[in-house]
Amino acid sequence: MKNIRNFCIIAHIDHGKSTLADRLLEITHTISEREMQAQVLDDMDLEREKGITIKSHAIQINYRRGGTDYVLNLIDTPGHVDFSYEVSRALAACEGALLLVDATQGIQAQTISNLYLAIDNNLEIIPVINKIDMDGAMVPEVKDQIIELIGCKEEDILLASAKTGLGVQDILEAIINRIPAPKGDPQAPLQALIFDSVFNSFRGIIVYFRILQGSLKKGDLIKFISTEAEYEADEVGILKLSMEPKGEVKTGDVGYVITGIKNAKEVKVGDTITLVSNPCTEGIRGFEEVKPMVFAGIFPVNTDDFEELRECMDKLQLNDASLTYELETSQALGFGFRCGFLGMLHMEIIQERLEREFNQTVITTVPNVSFIAYTTRDEKVIVNNPTEMPDPSRIERIEEPFINAQIITKPEYIGNIITLCLGKRGTLLNQTYLTTSRVELTFELPLTEIVFDFYDKLKSQTRGYASFDYHQIGNRDSDIVKMDILLNGDRVDALSALIHRGRAHEFGRKLCEKLKELLPRQQFQIAIQAAIGAKVVARENISAMRKDVTAKCYGGDISRKRKLLEKQKEGKKRMRQIGNVEVPQEAFLAVLKLDE
């Protein structure tokens, strides 16, 4: 055990985590030159295209130093704020972390947020400055930022270039010298933490775990503590680039177990595995349930594909434990699912994966967050979508979730950011200069205001020089109303939205204008209205397509034309009563892009 090291790499998005992982695997000859490619641990097409890590990956590295063989278990983690749940799971399985900072960009908000997660887990932090070979590298300034942030000595900071391999040998030495070996009693009853699971269509669910005490052998009868289900370990082993079966996985090691489980609900990430014959007394604590931030409905384009979509969602949830969903029905869209996501990028990735991996074309409704409504009888109702909103006459008050947002940027963009956040009903709490060229702003913002387009706007206001991170701070009373869209007096429930009263008029007006552009014209006039309760706050008309019924009259008395026009008028009146307005798919997506 004294030769095992478990560590992960944490950093802001695009600071070179996956490239450093590539170099570590290359230098230790864990993978052959034939298997080597860029971002070798990112095995999804989407990860390669977007250049981001979505799922954390574990791999075991064997490294020989001075006649001693060391086993290094590396868990590569994502850097985007939406995937911080993946990071928290990886940290729970490690004793140390490499804190990677880009020499050209310095410390960003997500670096700080992941660092706090690591400190909460009592991990040994090794600071590394990456990309020192680039022209814009500001090594002395970034060193000062790191020293101020974690209070380390200057000589503790390692300099490296993951692209060229410079300094990677020193990182390996530091991992062995500074990160403590795992503690745990090999003779004690088995206690292993599940930190991930993946679905394999041939083998069922493969569970990844880290053993804290005891050991797990092939053929053992095991039990999951929270579900109390028992299984036989058909195969256990360690994680190389592919899975490598072993007879036994010992204390302190990271490995996998296959038991032939087919149902996704039976495996909970954060659960504890123990033996049926000699169980441990309690599960591993300190692992929280995932909290979705953004909710949206996902519906099949064709209602007949619903069952197929349900199977796809089950399989997808296995590879992404942070996705939550439940059944939902809509008048306009039929059967579908109400899904909880960690953020807008997460939502985009799920939609993309459904299309690529499962060939499912889906309609996504307007994303929103969870509100809490208290009725006059003091009942508490959780409102995830507009249809669940109680009648306004029964509502005592409504609470909406608030977040604490950290934005790190250059001083010249402070004005733009404050204007943006105040426009989103935010309050400025704090403004600190980390260095002369870097300032940290702390805001309190309602979560509703940032789920749409806040991140995109922040990037455009600061030319990409701002990083953003947030955490929830609880719910506050707020004046939230339900806004309905009516087409000729009929509600379109998929376009309803829960919105702050102060923003409702503007939002309603923009939405009506957008729908006027997108809805096809009919032979009768269509009235598009945005209404709060019975009060209409905005209206647009789509004029009727005129069919020239008098074309066949060539001369003669005016009463002949009048007769035809009156007949047409009657027909249009009837058509308007029974005519349906088809809402194209673009209209649902348009709501997401209102400000463009």
Coordinates of C-alpha atoms in Angstrom, one line a residue:
M1 CA 0.0 0.0 0.0
K2 CA 2.8 2.4 0.7
N3 CA 3.6 2.5 -3.0
I4 CA 0.1 3.5 -4.1
R5 CA -0.8 7.1 -4.9
N6 CA -4.3 8.2 -5.8
F7 CA -4.6 11.7 -7.4
C8 CA -6.6 13.8 -9.7
I9 CA -6.0 16.9 -11.8
I10 CA -8.2 20.0 -11.2
A11 CA -8.2 23.2 -13.2
H12 CA -10.4 25.7 -15.1
I13 CA -11.7 24.7 -18.5
D14 CA -9.0 24.8 -21.2
H15 CA -6.0 25.0 -18.9
G16 CA -4.5 21.7 -20.2
K17 CA -5.6 18.9 -17.9
S18 CA -6.2 16.3 -20.6
T19 CA -2.9 17.2 -22.3
L20 CA -1.0 16.8 -19.0
A21 CA -2.7 13.4 -18.5
D22 CA -1.6 12.4 -22.0
R23 CA 2.1 13.3 -21.2
L24 CA 2.0 11.4 -17.9
L25 CA 0.7 8.3 -19.7
E26 CA 3.3 8.7 -22.4
I27 CA 6.3 9.2 -20.1
T28 CA 5.5 6.2 -17.9
H29 CA 4.9 4.1 -21.0
T30 CA 1.4 3.2 -19.8
I31 CA 0.2 3.3 -23.4
S32 CA 2.1 2.4 -26.5
E33 CA 2.9 4.9 -29.2
R34 CA 0.4 3.2 -31.5
E35 CA -2.4 3.9 -29.0
M36 CA -1.3 7.4 -28.3
Q37 CA -3.5 10.3 -29.5
A38 CA -4.4 13.7 -28.2
Q39 CA -6.9 13.8 -25.3
V40 CA -6.5 10.0 -25.0
L41 CA -8.8 9.8 -22.0
D42 CA -11.6 11.7 -23.6
D43 CA -13.3 8.9 -25.4
M44 CA -16.6 10.6 -26.5
D45 CA -16.7 12.3 -29.9
L46 CA -18.3 15.3 -28.3
E47 CA -15.4 15.8 -25.9
R48 CA -12.9 15.8 -28.8
E49 CA -14.9 18.2 -30.9
K50 CA -15.6 20.7 -28.1
G51 CA -12.2 20.2 -26.6
I52 CA -13.7 19.8 -23.1
T53 CA -13.8 16.9 -20.7
I54 CA -17.4 15.9 -19.8
K55 CA -16.9 12.7 -17.8
S56 CA -14.1 12.0 -15.3
H57 CA -11.9 9.0 -16.3
A58 CA -9.8 6.8 -14.1
I59 CA -6.6 5.1 -15.3
Q60 CA -3.8 3.2 -13.5
I61 CA -0.2 4.2 -14.2
N62 CA 2.8 2.0 -13.3
Y63 CA 6.0 4.0 -12.6
R64 CA 9.4 2.7 -11.6
R65 CA 11.7 4.9 -9.6
G66 CA 15.0 3.9 -8.0
G67 CA 14.3 0.2 -8.1
T68 CA 10.8 0.7 -6.5
D69 CA 7.5 0.1 -8.5
Y70 CA 4.8 2.7 -7.8
V71 CA 1.1 2.4 -8.7
L72 CA -0.4 5.8 -9.6
N73 CA -4.2 6.0 -10.0
L74 CA -5.0 9.1 -12.0
I75 CA -8.6 10.4 -12.3
D76 CA -8.9 13.1 -15.0
T77 CA -11.7 15.6 -14.2
P78 CA -13.8 18.1 -16.2
G79 CA -13.2 21.8 -15.8
H80 CA -16.5 23.4 -16.8
V81 CA -18.7 24.7 -13.9
D82 CA -21.6 22.5 -15.1
F83 CA -19.7 19.3 -14.4
S84 CA -18.4 20.1 -10.9
Y85 CA -20.4 17.1 -9.7
E86 CA -18.1 14.9 -11.6
V87 CA -15.2 16.7 -9.9
S88 CA -16.6 16.2 -6.4
R89 CA -16.9 12.4 -7.1
A90 CA -13.3 12.2 -8.3
L91 CA -12.0 14.0 -5.3
A92 CA -13.7 11.6 -2.9
A93 CA -11.6 8.8 -4.3
C94 CA -8.2 10.6 -4.0
E95 CA -5.6 11.7 -1.5
G96 CA -4.0 14.5 -3.6
A97 CA -4.7 16.8 -6.5
L98 CA -2.6 18.6 -9.1
L99 CA -3.8 22.2 -9.2
L100 CA -3.1 23.3 -12.8
V101 CA -3.0 27.0 -13.7
D102 CA -2.5 28.4 -17.2
A103 CA 0.5 30.7 -17.3
T104 CA -1.1 32.9 -19.9
Q105 CA -4.5 33.4 -18.1
G106 CA -3.7 33.0 -14.4
I107 CA -6.2 31.9 -11.8
Q108 CA -9.8 31.7 -13.0
A109 CA -13.1 31.3 -11.0
Q110 CA -13.5 27.5 -11.6
T111 CA -9.9 26.9 -10.4
I112 CA -10.8 28.5 -7.1
S113 CA -14.1 26.6 -6.8
N114 CA -12.4 23.2 -7.5
L115 CA -9.6 24.1 -5.1
Y116 CA -12.1 24.7 -2.3
L117 CA -13.7 21.3 -3.1
A118 CA -10.3 19.7 -2.8
I119 CA -9.4 21.5 0.5
D120 CA -12.8 20.4 2.0
N121 CA -11.7 16.8 1.2
N122 CA -8.3 17.4 2.9
L123 CA -6.3 16.6 -0.2
E124 CA -2.7 17.4 -0.6
I125 CA -2.4 20.2 -3.3
I126 CA 0.5 20.3 -5.7
P127 CA 0.4 23.6 -7.7
V128 CA 1.6 23.4 -11.3
I129 CA 1.9 26.3 -13.7
N130 CA 1.2 25.0 -17.3
K131 CA 1.9 26.4 -20.8
I132 CA 5.2 28.2 -19.7
D133 CA 6.5 27.8 -23.3
M134 CA 3.9 30.2 -24.7
D135 CA 4.7 33.8 -25.7
G136 CA 2.1 35.3 -23.3
A137 CA 3.2 33.4 -20.3
M138 CA 3.3 35.5 -17.1
V139 CA 5.1 33.1 -14.8
P140 CA 6.0 35.5 -11.9
E141 CA 2.5 37.1 -11.7
V142 CA 0.8 33.7 -11.7
K143 CA 3.2 32.4 -9.0
D144 CA 2.2 35.4 -6.8
Q145 CA -1.5 34.6 -7.4
I146 CA -1.0 31.0 -6.4
I147 CA 1.0 31.9 -3.3
E148 CA -1.7 34.4 -2.2
L149 CA -4.4 31.8 -2.9
I150 CA -3.1 28.7 -1.1
G151 CA -0.2 30.2 1.0
C152 CA 2.5 27.8 -0.3
K153 CA 6.2 28.5 -0.7
E154 CA 7.5 29.6 -4.1
E155 CA 9.7 26.5 -4.5
D156 CA 6.6 24.3 -4.1
I157 CA 5.2 25.5 -7.4
L158 CA 6.2 23.4 -10.4
L159 CA 6.6 24.8 -13.9
A160 CA 5.6 22.7 -16.8
S161 CA 4.5 22.6 -20.4
A162 CA 2.1 19.7 -21.0
K163 CA 2.3 20.1 -24.7
T164 CA 6.1 19.7 -25.0
G165 CA 6.5 17.4 -21.9
L166 CA 8.8 20.0 -20.2
G167 CA 8.7 19.6 -16.4
V168 CA 6.4 16.5 -16.4
Q169 CA 9.2 14.3 -14.8
D170 CA 9.2 16.7 -11.8
I171 CA 5.5 16.4 -11.5
L172 CA 5.8 12.6 -11.3
E173 CA 8.5 13.0 -8.6
A174 CA 6.2 15.5 -6.7
I175 CA 3.3 13.1 -6.8
I176 CA 5.4 10.3 -5.2
N177 CA 7.1 12.6 -2.6
R178 CA 4.2 14.8 -1.6
I179 CA 1.0 12.9 -1.9
P180 CA 0.4 10.5 1.1
A181 CA -0.1 6.8 0.5
P182 CA -3.7 5.6 1.2
K183 CA -4.5 4.7 4.8
G184 CA -6.7 1.7 5.6
D185 CA -6.7 -1.7 7.3
P186 CA -6.3 -4.6 4.8
Q187 CA -7.7 -7.0 7.4
A188 CA -10.8 -5.0 8.2
P189 CA -14.3 -5.7 6.6
L190 CA -14.5 -4.5 3.0
Q191 CA -15.5 -0.8 2.6
A192 CA -15.4 0.6 -0.9
L193 CA -16.7 3.9 -2.3
I194 CA -18.6 3.8 -5.7
F195 CA -17.5 6.9 -7.6
D196 CA -18.8 6.1 -11.1
S197 CA -20.6 3.6 -13.2
V198 CA -20.9 3.0 -16.9
F199 CA -23.2 0.9 -19.1
N200 CA -22.0 -1.9 -21.3
S201 CA -24.6 -3.5 -23.5
F202 CA -23.0 -6.9 -23.2
R203 CA -21.8 -7.0 -19.5
G204 CA -24.5 -4.8 -17.9
I205 CA -23.4 -2.1 -15.5
I206 CA -19.7 -1.7 -14.6
V207 CA -19.2 -0.1 -11.2
Y208 CA -16.0 1.9 -10.5
F209 CA -14.9 1.9 -6.9
R210 CA -12.0 2.9 -4.5
I211 CA -11.3 0.5 -1.6
L212 CA -10.8 2.2 1.7
Q213 CA -10.5 -1.0 3.8
G214 CA -10.3 -4.7 3.2
S215 CA -10.1 -6.3 -0.2
L216 CA -12.4 -7.6 -3.0
K217 CA -11.8 -11.0 -4.7
K218 CA -13.4 -12.5 -7.8
G219 CA -16.5 -14.6 -6.8
D220 CA -17.1 -12.7 -3.5
L221 CA -20.8 -12.1 -2.5
I222 CA -21.1 -8.3 -2.2
K223 CA -23.8 -6.0 -0.9
F224 CA -24.6 -2.3 -1.6
I225 CA -25.3 -0.7 1.7
S226 CA -28.0 1.9 0.7
T227 CA -30.1 -0.5 -1.5
E228 CA -29.2 -3.6 0.5
A229 CA -29.1 -5.6 -2.7
E230 CA -26.7 -8.6 -2.9
Y231 CA -24.7 -9.7 -6.0
E232 CA -21.8 -12.0 -7.0
A233 CA -18.6 -10.3 -8.2
D234 CA -18.3 -12.0 -11.6
E235 CA -15.2 -10.1 -12.5
V236 CA -13.0 -7.6 -10.6
G237 CA -10.0 -5.7 -11.9
I238 CA -8.1 -2.5 -12.4
L239 CA -8.5 0.3 -14.9
K240 CA -5.8 0.6 -17.6
L241 CA -6.7 2.1 -20.9
S242 CA -9.1 -0.8 -21.1
M243 CA -10.2 -2.9 -18.2
E244 CA -7.7 -5.5 -16.9
P245 CA -9.2 -8.4 -14.9
K246 CA -7.4 -9.4 -11.6
G247 CA -8.0 -12.0 -9.0
E248 CA -8.1 -9.5 -6.2
V249 CA -8.2 -5.7 -5.7
K250 CA -6.6 -4.6 -2.4
T251 CA -6.9 -1.7 0.1
G252 CA -6.2 1.8 -1.3
D253 CA -6.6 0.7 -5.0
V254 CA -9.1 1.9 -7.6
G255 CA -10.8 -0.8 -9.6
Y256 CA -14.0 -2.0 -11.3
V257 CA -16.5 -4.8 -10.6
I258 CA -19.0 -6.5 -12.9
T259 CA -22.0 -8.2 -11.4
G260 CA -24.4 -8.4 -14.3
I261 CA -26.7 -5.7 -13.0
K262 CA -29.1 -4.6 -15.7
N263 CA -31.2 -2.0 -13.9
A264 CA -29.8 1.6 -13.6
K265 CA -31.7 2.3 -10.4
E266 CA -29.8 -0.3 -8.4
V267 CA -26.4 1.5 -8.6
K268 CA -26.1 4.7 -6.7
V269 CA -22.9 6.8 -7.0
G270 CA -21.5 7.5 -3.5
D271 CA -22.8 4.2 -2.1
T272 CA -20.6 1.8 -0.2
I273 CA -19.8 -1.8 -1.2
T274 CA -19.2 -4.4 1.5
L275 CA -19.1 -8.2 1.8
V276 CA -22.2 -10.3 2.7
S277 CA -20.1 -12.7 4.9
N278 CA -18.3 -9.9 6.8
P279 CA -20.1 -6.6 6.4
C280 CA -18.8 -3.2 7.6
T281 CA -20.9 -1.5 10.3
E282 CA -21.6 1.8 8.4
G283 CA -21.4 3.3 4.9
I284 CA -18.9 6.0 3.8
R285 CA -20.4 9.4 4.6
G286 CA -19.9 12.9 3.2
F287 CA -21.1 12.3 -0.3
E288 CA -24.0 14.5 -1.4
E289 CA -26.9 13.9 -3.7
V290 CA -26.8 15.8 -7.0
K291 CA -28.8 19.0 -7.1
P292 CA -30.2 19.9 -10.5
M293 CA -30.2 23.7 -11.2
V294 CA -32.0 23.9 -14.5
F295 CA -35.2 22.1 -15.6
A296 CA -36.5 21.5 -19.1
G297 CA -38.9 19.2 -20.8
I298 CA -37.6 16.7 -23.4
F299 CA -40.2 15.4 -25.8
P300 CA -39.9 13.0 -28.8
V301 CA -40.7 14.8 -32.1
N302 CA -42.9 11.8 -33.0
T303 CA -45.2 10.7 -30.1
D304 CA -44.8 7.0 -31.1
D305 CA -41.1 7.1 -30.2
F306 CA -41.8 7.7 -26.5
E307 CA -40.9 4.2 -25.3
E308 CA -37.7 4.2 -27.2
L309 CA -36.8 7.6 -25.7
R310 CA -37.4 6.2 -22.2
E311 CA -34.9 3.4 -22.8
C312 CA -32.4 5.9 -24.1
M313 CA -32.8 8.1 -21.1
D314 CA -32.2 5.1 -18.8
K315 CA -28.9 4.2 -20.5
L316 CA -27.8 7.8 -20.6
Q317 CA -28.4 8.3 -16.9
L318 CA -25.9 5.4 -16.2
N319 CA -23.1 7.3 -17.9
D320 CA -24.2 10.6 -16.4
A321 CA -25.3 10.3 -12.8
S322 CA -26.1 14.0 -12.6
L323 CA -29.0 13.8 -15.0
T324 CA -32.4 13.4 -13.3
Y325 CA -35.7 12.9 -15.0
E326 CA -39.4 12.1 -14.4
L327 CA -42.5 11.6 -16.6
E328 CA -44.4 14.6 -17.9
T329 CA -47.3 15.2 -20.3
S330 CA -48.0 18.3 -22.3
Q331 CA -51.1 19.3 -24.3
A332 CA -49.0 20.5 -27.2
L333 CA -46.3 17.9 -27.2
G334 CA -47.7 14.7 -25.8
F335 CA -45.7 12.4 -23.5
G336 CA -42.1 13.2 -22.5
F337 CA -39.7 13.8 -19.6
R338 CA -39.1 16.6 -17.2
C339 CA -35.3 16.6 -16.8
G340 CA -33.0 18.3 -14.3
F341 CA -29.6 19.5 -15.5
L342 CA -26.6 21.1 -13.8
G343 CA -26.5 24.0 -16.2
M344 CA -27.1 25.1 -19.8
L345 CA -24.0 23.4 -21.2
H346 CA -25.0 20.2 -19.5
M347 CA -28.5 20.4 -21.2
E348 CA -26.9 21.0 -24.6
I349 CA -24.6 18.0 -24.2
I350 CA -27.5 15.7 -23.2
Q351 CA -29.5 16.8 -26.2
E352 CA -26.5 16.3 -28.5
R353 CA -25.8 12.8 -27.0
L354 CA -29.4 11.7 -27.4
E355 CA -29.1 12.6 -31.1
R356 CA -25.7 11.1 -31.7
E357 CA -25.5 8.0 -29.6
F358 CA -29.2 7.0 -29.8
N359 CA -30.5 8.7 -33.0
Q360 CA -33.2 10.5 -31.0
T361 CA -34.5 13.8 -32.4
V362 CA -36.1 15.7 -29.5
I363 CA -37.9 18.9 -28.7
T364 CA -36.6 20.8 -25.6
T365 CA -39.0 23.2 -23.8
V366 CA -38.0 26.5 -22.2
P367 CA -35.5 25.8 -19.4
N368 CA -36.4 27.1 -15.9
V369 CA -35.6 26.5 -12.2
S370 CA -37.5 25.1 -9.2
F371 CA -39.7 27.6 -7.2
I372 CA -41.3 26.9 -3.9
A373 CA -44.9 28.2 -3.6
Y374 CA -46.6 28.5 -0.2
T375 CA -50.4 28.3 -0.3
T376 CA -52.9 30.2 1.9
R377 CA -53.4 26.9 3.8
D378 CA -49.6 26.9 4.5
E379 CA -48.9 23.9 2.1
K380 CA -45.5 23.8 0.5
V381 CA -45.6 23.2 -3.3
I382 CA -42.5 22.6 -5.3
V383 CA -43.0 24.1 -8.8
N384 CA -40.7 22.7 -11.5
N385 CA -42.7 23.8 -14.5
P386 CA -45.5 26.4 -15.2
T387 CA -48.3 23.8 -15.3
E388 CA -47.6 22.9 -11.6
M389 CA -48.2 26.4 -10.4
P390 CA -51.2 26.6 -8.0
D391 CA -54.0 29.1 -8.7
P392 CA -52.8 32.7 -8.0
S393 CA -55.7 33.2 -5.5
R394 CA -54.4 30.3 -3.4
I395 CA -50.8 31.5 -3.3
E396 CA -49.5 33.2 -0.1
R397 CA -45.9 33.8 -1.4
I398 CA -43.3 32.3 -3.8
E399 CA -39.6 31.7 -3.1
E400 CA -37.0 31.5 -5.9
P401 CA -33.5 30.1 -5.6
F402 CA -30.6 32.6 -5.3
I403 CA -26.9 32.0 -6.0
N404 CA -23.7 33.5 -5.0
A405 CA -21.7 34.2 -8.2
Q406 CA -17.9 34.8 -8.4
I407 CA -16.7 36.5 -11.5
I408 CA -13.0 37.0 -12.1
T409 CA -12.0 39.5 -14.8
K410 CA -9.8 42.4 -15.9
P411 CA -10.4 45.8 -14.3
E412 CA -11.5 47.4 -17.6
Y413 CA -14.6 45.2 -17.8
I414 CA -15.9 45.9 -14.3
G415 CA -18.5 48.5 -15.6
N416 CA -19.9 46.1 -18.2
I417 CA -20.2 43.2 -15.7
I418 CA -21.9 45.4 -13.1
T419 CA -24.4 46.7 -15.6
L420 CA -25.1 43.1 -16.8
C421 CA -25.6 41.8 -13.3
L422 CA -27.8 44.7 -12.1
G423 CA -30.0 44.2 -15.2
K424 CA -30.4 40.6 -14.1
R425 CA -31.7 41.7 -10.6
G426 CA -28.3 41.1 -9.0
T427 CA -26.7 42.8 -6.0
L428 CA -23.0 43.5 -5.8
L429 CA -21.6 42.1 -2.5
N430 CA -17.9 42.4 -2.8
Q431 CA -15.1 43.6 -5.1
T432 CA -11.5 42.4 -4.5
Y433 CA -8.3 43.0 -6.5
L434 CA -6.4 39.7 -6.6
T435 CA -3.6 41.4 -8.4
T436 CA -3.3 44.7 -10.3
S437 CA -4.7 43.2 -13.4
R438 CA -7.3 40.8 -12.0
V439 CA -10.4 41.6 -10.0
E440 CA -12.9 39.3 -8.3
L441 CA -16.6 40.4 -8.2
T442 CA -19.1 38.7 -5.9
F443 CA -22.8 39.0 -6.7
E444 CA -26.1 37.6 -5.4
L445 CA -28.3 36.7 -8.3
P446 CA -31.6 34.9 -8.8
L447 CA -30.8 31.6 -10.6
T448 CA -33.7 32.2 -13.0
E449 CA -31.8 35.1 -14.5
I450 CA -28.6 33.2 -15.3
V451 CA -30.0 29.9 -16.8
F452 CA -30.8 31.5 -20.2
D453 CA -28.0 33.4 -21.8
F454 CA -26.0 34.9 -18.9
Y455 CA -22.8 33.0 -19.6
D456 CA -22.8 34.0 -23.3
K457 CA -23.5 37.6 -22.6
L458 CA -20.8 37.7 -20.0
K459 CA -18.3 36.3 -22.5
S460 CA -19.3 38.9 -25.1
Q461 CA -19.2 41.8 -22.7
T462 CA -15.7 40.9 -21.6
R463 CA -14.3 39.5 -24.9
G464 CA -13.9 36.1 -23.2
Y465 CA -11.7 37.5 -20.3
A466 CA -14.1 36.6 -17.5
S467 CA -14.6 33.4 -15.7
F468 CA -17.8 32.6 -13.8
D469 CA -18.6 30.2 -11.0
Y470 CA -21.6 29.9 -8.7
H471 CA -23.1 28.0 -5.8
Q472 CA -26.7 28.0 -4.4
I473 CA -27.3 30.0 -1.2
G474 CA -31.0 29.1 -0.6
N475 CA -34.4 30.6 -1.5
R476 CA -35.8 34.1 -1.1
D477 CA -39.3 35.6 -1.4
S478 CA -39.9 36.9 -4.9
D479 CA -42.7 38.3 -7.0
I480 CA -43.0 35.4 -9.6
V481 CA -45.9 35.2 -12.0
K482 CA -46.9 32.6 -14.6
M483 CA -47.1 34.0 -18.1
D484 CA -49.1 32.2 -20.7
I485 CA -49.0 32.5 -24.5
L486 CA -52.4 32.4 -26.1
L487 CA -53.0 31.8 -29.8
N488 CA -56.5 32.9 -30.8
G489 CA -57.4 32.5 -27.1
D490 CA -56.0 28.9 -26.7
R491 CA -53.1 28.4 -24.3
V492 CA -49.9 26.8 -25.6
D493 CA -48.6 25.2 -22.4
A494 CA -45.1 24.5 -23.8
L495 CA -44.5 28.2 -24.2
S496 CA -45.7 29.2 -20.7
A497 CA -43.0 30.6 -18.5
L498 CA -42.5 31.5 -14.8
I499 CA -41.0 35.0 -14.7
H500 CA -40.5 37.9 -12.3
R501 CA -43.3 40.5 -12.6
G502 CA -40.9 43.3 -13.4
R503 CA -39.6 41.4 -16.5
A504 CA -42.9 40.0 -17.6
H505 CA -44.0 42.9 -19.9
E506 CA -40.7 43.1 -21.8
F507 CA -40.4 39.3 -22.1
G508 CA -44.0 39.0 -23.3
R509 CA -43.6 41.7 -25.9
K510 CA -40.4 40.1 -27.3
L511 CA -41.9 36.7 -27.3
C512 CA -45.0 37.8 -29.2
E513 CA -42.9 39.6 -31.8
K514 CA -40.7 36.5 -32.3
L515 CA -43.7 34.3 -32.7
K516 CA -45.2 36.7 -35.3
E517 CA -42.1 36.1 -37.4
L518 CA -42.1 32.3 -37.0
L519 CA -45.7 31.2 -37.2
P520 CA -47.0 30.6 -40.8
R521 CA -49.8 32.8 -42.0
Q522 CA -53.3 31.2 -42.2
Q523 CA -56.4 32.3 -44.1
F524 CA -57.7 33.9 -40.9
Q525 CA -56.2 36.4 -38.6
I526 CA -54.2 34.9 -35.6
A527 CA -54.0 36.9 -32.4
I528 CA -50.8 36.1 -30.3
Q529 CA -51.2 37.3 -26.7
A530 CA -49.0 37.1 -23.6
A531 CA -51.2 37.0 -20.5
I532 CA -50.6 37.0 -16.7
G533 CA -53.8 35.4 -15.4
A534 CA -56.6 37.2 -17.1
K535 CA -54.6 40.3 -17.9
V536 CA -53.1 40.5 -21.4
V537 CA -49.7 42.3 -21.3
A538 CA -48.7 42.1 -24.9
R539 CA -50.3 41.3 -28.3
E540 CA -49.4 40.9 -31.9
N541 CA -51.6 40.0 -34.9
I542 CA -50.7 37.8 -37.9
S543 CA -52.9 39.1 -40.7
A544 CA -54.8 36.7 -42.8
M545 CA -53.7 35.6 -46.2
R546 CA -56.1 37.3 -48.6
K547 CA -57.7 35.1 -51.2
D548 CA -59.1 37.2 -54.0
V549 CA -62.7 36.0 -54.3
T550 CA -63.8 38.8 -56.5
A551 CA -61.4 38.0 -59.3
K552 CA -64.1 36.2 -61.3
C553 CA -66.3 39.4 -61.3
Y554 CA -65.7 41.4 -64.4
G555 CA -67.9 44.4 -64.3
G556 CA -71.6 44.2 -63.3
D557 CA -73.3 45.5 -60.2
I558 CA -71.3 46.2 -56.9
S559 CA -73.7 44.0 -55.0
R560 CA -72.3 40.9 -56.7
K561 CA -68.8 41.6 -55.3
R562 CA -70.3 42.6 -51.9
K563 CA -72.2 39.2 -51.8
L564 CA -68.9 37.3 -52.5
L565 CA -67.0 39.3 -49.8
E566 CA -69.7 38.8 -47.2
K567 CA -69.7 35.0 -48.0
Q568 CA -65.9 35.0 -47.5
K569 CA -66.2 36.9 -44.2
E570 CA -68.6 34.3 -42.9
G571 CA -66.3 31.5 -44.0
K572 CA -63.3 33.2 -42.3
K573 CA -65.3 33.6 -39.1
R574 CA -66.1 29.9 -39.1
M575 CA -62.6 28.9 -40.0
R576 CA -61.3 31.0 -37.1
Q577 CA -63.5 29.1 -34.7
I578 CA -62.5 25.7 -35.8
G579 CA -59.1 26.4 -37.4
N580 CA -55.9 25.1 -35.6
V581 CA -52.7 27.0 -35.4
E582 CA -49.7 24.7 -36.0
V583 CA -46.7 25.8 -33.8
P584 CA -43.4 24.9 -35.6
Q585 CA -40.4 23.5 -33.6
E586 CA -38.4 26.7 -34.3
A587 CA -40.9 28.6 -32.1
F588 CA -40.0 26.5 -29.0
L589 CA -36.3 27.1 -29.7
A590 CA -36.8 30.8 -30.4
V591 CA -37.6 31.4 -26.7
L592 CA -34.1 30.5 -25.8
K593 CA -32.6 33.0 -28.2
L594 CA -34.9 36.0 -27.5
D595 CA -32.1 38.6 -27.1
E596 CA -30.2 37.9 -30.2

